[in-house]
XYZ file of C-alpha atoms in Angstrom:
311
model
C 0.003 -0.035 0.013
C 1.111 3.536 -0.685
C 0.016 6.744 1.289
C 1.436 9.684 -0.516
C 4.848 8.585 -1.802
C 5.380 6.335 1.232
C 5.146 2.455 0.978
C 3.383 0.717 3.888
C 3.856 -3.064 4.399
C 0.669 -5.203 4.948
C 0.049 -8.876 5.513
C -1.662 -10.861 2.849
C -4.961 -11.212 4.642
C -5.283 -7.411 5.072
C -4.321 -6.878 1.430
C -7.030 -9.300 0.259
C -9.573 -7.733 2.560
C -8.854 -4.303 1.155
C -9.162 -5.520 -2.444
C -12.658 -6.745 -1.633
C -13.819 -3.744 0.373
C -12.760 -0.874 -1.930
C -15.672 -1.592 -4.207
C -18.229 -1.182 -1.514
C -16.982 2.047 0.216
C -19.964 4.301 1.076
C -19.754 7.951 0.181
C -19.526 9.703 3.516
C -19.215 13.419 4.338
C -16.639 15.279 6.375
C -17.618 15.919 9.959
C -18.254 19.626 9.731
C -17.812 22.368 12.390
C -20.696 21.667 14.661
C -20.793 17.869 15.286
C -21.386 17.409 18.997
C -19.199 15.500 21.388
C -19.763 11.864 22.012
C -21.733 11.180 25.189
C -21.035 7.978 27.215
C -21.660 6.513 30.625
C -18.769 4.419 31.978
C -15.337 3.094 31.138
C -14.463 -0.174 29.447
C -12.638 -1.246 32.575
C -15.696 -0.795 34.815
C -18.029 -2.508 32.309
C -15.675 -5.517 31.917
C -15.665 -6.003 35.710
C -19.542 -6.422 35.793
C -20.608 -10.075 36.070
C -22.785 -9.814 33.074
C -20.347 -8.380 30.713
C -19.073 -11.519 28.875
C -22.523 -12.977 28.355
C -23.926 -9.673 27.020
C -20.989 -9.376 24.614
C -21.799 -12.829 23.273
C -25.456 -12.811 22.640
C -27.263 -12.948 26.075
C -30.045 -10.173 25.887
C -31.017 -10.351 29.523
C -27.402 -10.025 30.604
C -27.002 -7.087 28.401
C -30.068 -5.451 29.790
C -28.819 -5.907 33.398
C -25.404 -4.574 32.499
C -26.806 -1.412 30.851
C -29.408 -0.703 33.478
C -26.763 -0.991 36.209
C -24.247 1.512 34.567
C -26.271 3.898 32.388
C -26.764 7.315 33.751
C -30.345 8.345 33.143
C -29.611 12.026 33.028
C -27.227 11.509 30.020
C -29.904 9.544 28.165
C -32.354 12.381 28.718
C -29.634 14.855 27.670
C -29.173 13.039 24.314
C -32.971 12.898 23.791
C -33.362 16.639 24.490
C -30.778 17.572 22.043
C -32.394 15.835 19.036
C -35.887 14.766 20.158
C -37.077 13.760 16.615
C -33.953 11.834 15.630
C -34.097 8.046 15.160
C -31.727 5.658 16.871
C -29.552 3.424 14.951
C -27.303 0.957 16.897
C -24.181 -0.986 15.664
C -25.654 -4.557 15.291
C -22.746 -6.895 14.673
C -21.327 -10.276 15.408
C -18.908 -10.856 18.274
C -17.000 -14.116 17.695
C -19.718 -16.882 17.669
C -22.497 -14.653 19.012
C -24.126 -11.175 18.504
C -23.009 -8.362 20.757
C -26.302 -7.367 22.607
C -24.833 -4.335 24.456
C -25.680 -1.734 21.722
C -29.183 -3.020 21.329
C -29.804 -2.926 25.196
C -28.436 0.568 25.210
C -30.598 1.616 22.307
C -33.541 0.159 24.211
C -33.106 2.824 26.903
C -34.024 5.410 24.223
C -37.140 3.380 23.182
C -38.353 3.435 26.839
C -38.511 7.290 26.698
C -40.356 7.320 23.345
C -37.702 7.669 20.773
C -37.792 5.547 17.542
C -35.221 2.799 17.354
C -34.581 1.262 13.936
C -33.502 -2.365 13.857
C -32.919 -3.078 10.252
C -29.398 -1.956 9.697
C -26.830 -4.606 10.406
C -23.023 -5.035 9.965
C -22.226 -7.439 7.110
C -18.540 -7.843 7.929
C -17.027 -9.333 10.972
C -13.880 -7.245 11.677
C -11.933 -7.925 14.842
C -9.372 -5.390 15.830
C -8.130 -7.253 18.945
C -4.310 -7.250 18.995
C -4.326 -5.618 15.391
C -1.567 -3.283 14.066
C -2.246 0.249 13.071
C -2.397 -0.639 9.468
C -4.831 -3.461 10.013
C -7.139 -1.251 12.161
C -7.090 1.487 9.630
C -7.488 -0.721 6.559
C -10.071 -3.266 7.570
C -13.440 -1.415 7.484
C -16.988 -2.308 8.637
C -19.694 -2.508 6.020
C -23.412 -2.319 6.632
C -26.712 -2.823 4.841
C -30.284 -2.049 5.669
C -32.918 0.571 5.152
C -32.219 4.257 5.845
C -34.890 6.818 5.363
C -33.536 9.758 3.312
C -33.749 13.144 5.143
C -34.212 11.617 8.647
C -31.899 12.710 11.484
C -30.118 9.708 13.089
C -28.290 9.175 16.431
C -25.758 6.447 16.291
C -25.272 3.992 19.378
C -22.634 1.628 20.049
C -21.315 -0.258 23.144
C -17.879 1.303 23.416
C -15.810 3.917 21.481
C -12.072 3.758 21.320
C -10.913 5.115 17.934
C -14.437 5.675 16.671
C -13.687 3.857 13.490
C -16.813 1.530 13.472
C -19.071 4.334 14.318
C -17.492 6.418 11.534
C -18.108 3.578 9.075
C -21.828 3.454 10.213
C -21.989 7.245 9.870
C -20.600 6.994 6.267
C -23.132 4.296 5.422
C -26.122 6.289 6.722
C -24.945 9.386 4.973
C -24.459 7.537 1.713
C -28.036 6.413 1.836
C -29.381 9.947 2.454
C -29.647 10.088 6.202
C -28.412 12.919 8.361
C -26.180 11.788 11.306
C -26.489 14.347 14.036
C -24.917 12.672 17.008
C -23.223 9.563 18.505
C -23.532 8.109 21.906
C -21.982 5.043 23.449
C -22.426 2.876 26.555
C -18.791 3.203 27.487
C -15.452 4.669 26.444
C -11.785 3.748 26.127
C -8.669 5.520 24.787
C -9.504 8.228 22.211
C -13.252 7.823 23.175
C -12.555 9.859 26.287
C -11.990 12.819 24.163
C -14.809 15.475 23.892
C -14.314 15.616 20.145
C -13.285 12.518 18.098
C -13.200 14.426 14.686
C -9.993 14.838 12.787
C -8.685 18.252 13.663
C -6.718 20.846 11.644
C -3.324 19.797 13.053
C -3.679 16.336 11.740
C -5.096 17.448 8.435
C -1.911 19.544 7.991
C 0.305 16.551 8.922
C -1.343 14.370 6.390
C -1.030 17.083 3.719
C 2.701 17.397 4.464
C 2.998 13.687 4.077
C 1.377 14.020 0.593
C -1.510 11.899 1.501
C -4.596 12.651 -0.604
C -8.267 11.851 -0.614
C -7.560 9.435 -3.547
C -5.098 7.515 -1.325
C -7.980 6.781 1.101
C -10.532 6.025 -1.617
C -8.425 3.605 -3.547
C -8.209 1.304 -0.488
C -11.894 1.742 0.571
C -10.844 3.491 3.845
C -12.865 6.837 3.509
C -14.191 9.283 0.907
C -11.885 11.943 2.050
C -9.521 13.016 4.861
C -12.119 15.109 6.570
C -14.206 11.895 7.242
C -11.519 10.384 9.518
C -11.594 10.432 13.392
C -8.626 11.912 15.202
C -7.560 8.467 16.251
C -7.540 7.162 12.601
C -5.539 10.249 11.517
C -3.046 9.679 14.205
C -2.598 5.954 13.157
C -2.225 6.998 9.628
C 0.358 9.724 10.526
C 2.255 7.219 12.720
C 2.342 4.557 9.998
C 3.669 6.901 7.308
C 6.226 8.509 9.699
C 7.476 5.277 10.941
C 7.954 3.867 7.415
C 9.685 7.113 6.227
C 12.069 6.963 9.295
C 12.753 3.263 8.519
C 13.525 4.167 4.784
C 15.768 6.936 5.946
C 17.736 4.468 8.100
C 17.825 1.969 5.201
C 19.319 4.873 2.846
C 21.864 5.873 5.533
C 23.025 2.275 6.021
C 23.332 1.841 2.193
C 25.310 5.119 1.990
C 27.570 4.071 4.803
C 28.191 0.637 3.242
C 29.028 2.189 -0.105
C 31.280 4.699 1.605
C 33.112 1.909 3.386
C 33.479 -0.101 0.170
C 34.838 2.993 -1.629
C 37.317 3.644 1.144
C 38.422 0.059 1.068
C 39.034 0.218 -2.742
C 41.010 3.478 -2.297
C 43.039 1.951 0.478
C 43.852 -1.134 -1.572
C 44.950 1.002 -4.532
C 47.076 3.189 -2.232
C 48.873 0.027 -0.740
C 49.438 -1.389 -4.146
C 50.972 1.853 -5.388
C 53.120 2.218 -2.357
C 54.440 -1.248 -2.697
C 55.268 -0.693 -6.302
C 56.952 2.561 -5.419
C 59.044 0.966 -2.767
C 59.963 -1.892 -5.124
C 61.344 0.591 -7.573
C 58.974 -0.333 -10.422
C 57.773 3.394 -10.725
C 61.360 4.802 -11.010
C 61.785 6.832 -14.146
C 63.370 10.032 -15.411
C 61.849 12.911 -17.190
C 63.884 15.597 -18.657
C 61.252 18.259 -18.100
C 60.083 17.427 -14.468
C 61.136 15.341 -11.598
C 60.134 15.016 -7.951
C 62.023 13.275 -5.068
C 59.969 11.248 -2.632
C 61.889 10.405 0.492
C 61.654 6.805 1.835
C 62.721 5.447 5.172
C 65.575 2.992 5.367
C 69.207 2.894 6.444
C 70.225 6.424 6.045
C 68.336 8.663 3.499
C 67.768 8.160 -0.121
C 65.298 9.592 -2.695
C 63.325 8.317 -5.631
C 62.620 10.396 -8.717
C 59.410 10.240 -10.668
C 58.573 11.858 -13.995
C 55.464 14.080 -13.809
C 53.423 14.521 -16.895
């Protein structure tokens, strides 16, 4: 893969995945200037310590309801509803290993309780795991969705946790590509970059990517995003880190190559000098020239000189 002029190494599975996904990339839009902060309720560490967490993550609806009811803060649910009371709720409905992660659906149900419309038809059609994944794998392997979106409707996107925001961004791009208007995101919990008040790419990272000669076309050709402005700040950080790491590695490679070439060149020069000195000392270079002569002193018993014609 190339981002700008920088090659980035990928494993064969990621390369094959990217080849398949690039034809299904939804046409998303940049974040804009007024997209609100992500609202969440707890941390991933706290949620994982709950006795129902594992079962909820792997398909147990009742466990998911108990988990959400124990940790969700009601005032934050009401805050989301008050900001966009007519918006519909879409949750990230996806597989988790051999089961369906029920936490997003259980969290979405809390909005149904207070009278908001929850749509259940949109589902993830790819099963992407980012556990122990590298930066290039996390950035390159995207979620894809299908299902009905009502053009012109406002939508609030719901998920269980937010770390980089990549999956919610993929869902956002899908909804926008189908004519929906994504007005907000909220998650049950947070981790890493999810604690930021704003997960959108900022001007600093846009500038860094421009300086690395990364373009919208670089992202489109691998099915990553429609444009740089669609990325989350975490995705932009990963991309910047990947390109800079590869550029530094290439600089080291070039430096090593230059050092090797210099050593080899010096070795050849030394070999020639030694050979010439030996020939001089053996007398094979002694010659007279009527026009010019130089005397090179040599060490030995006493002092003697050797004359060389200079042409």
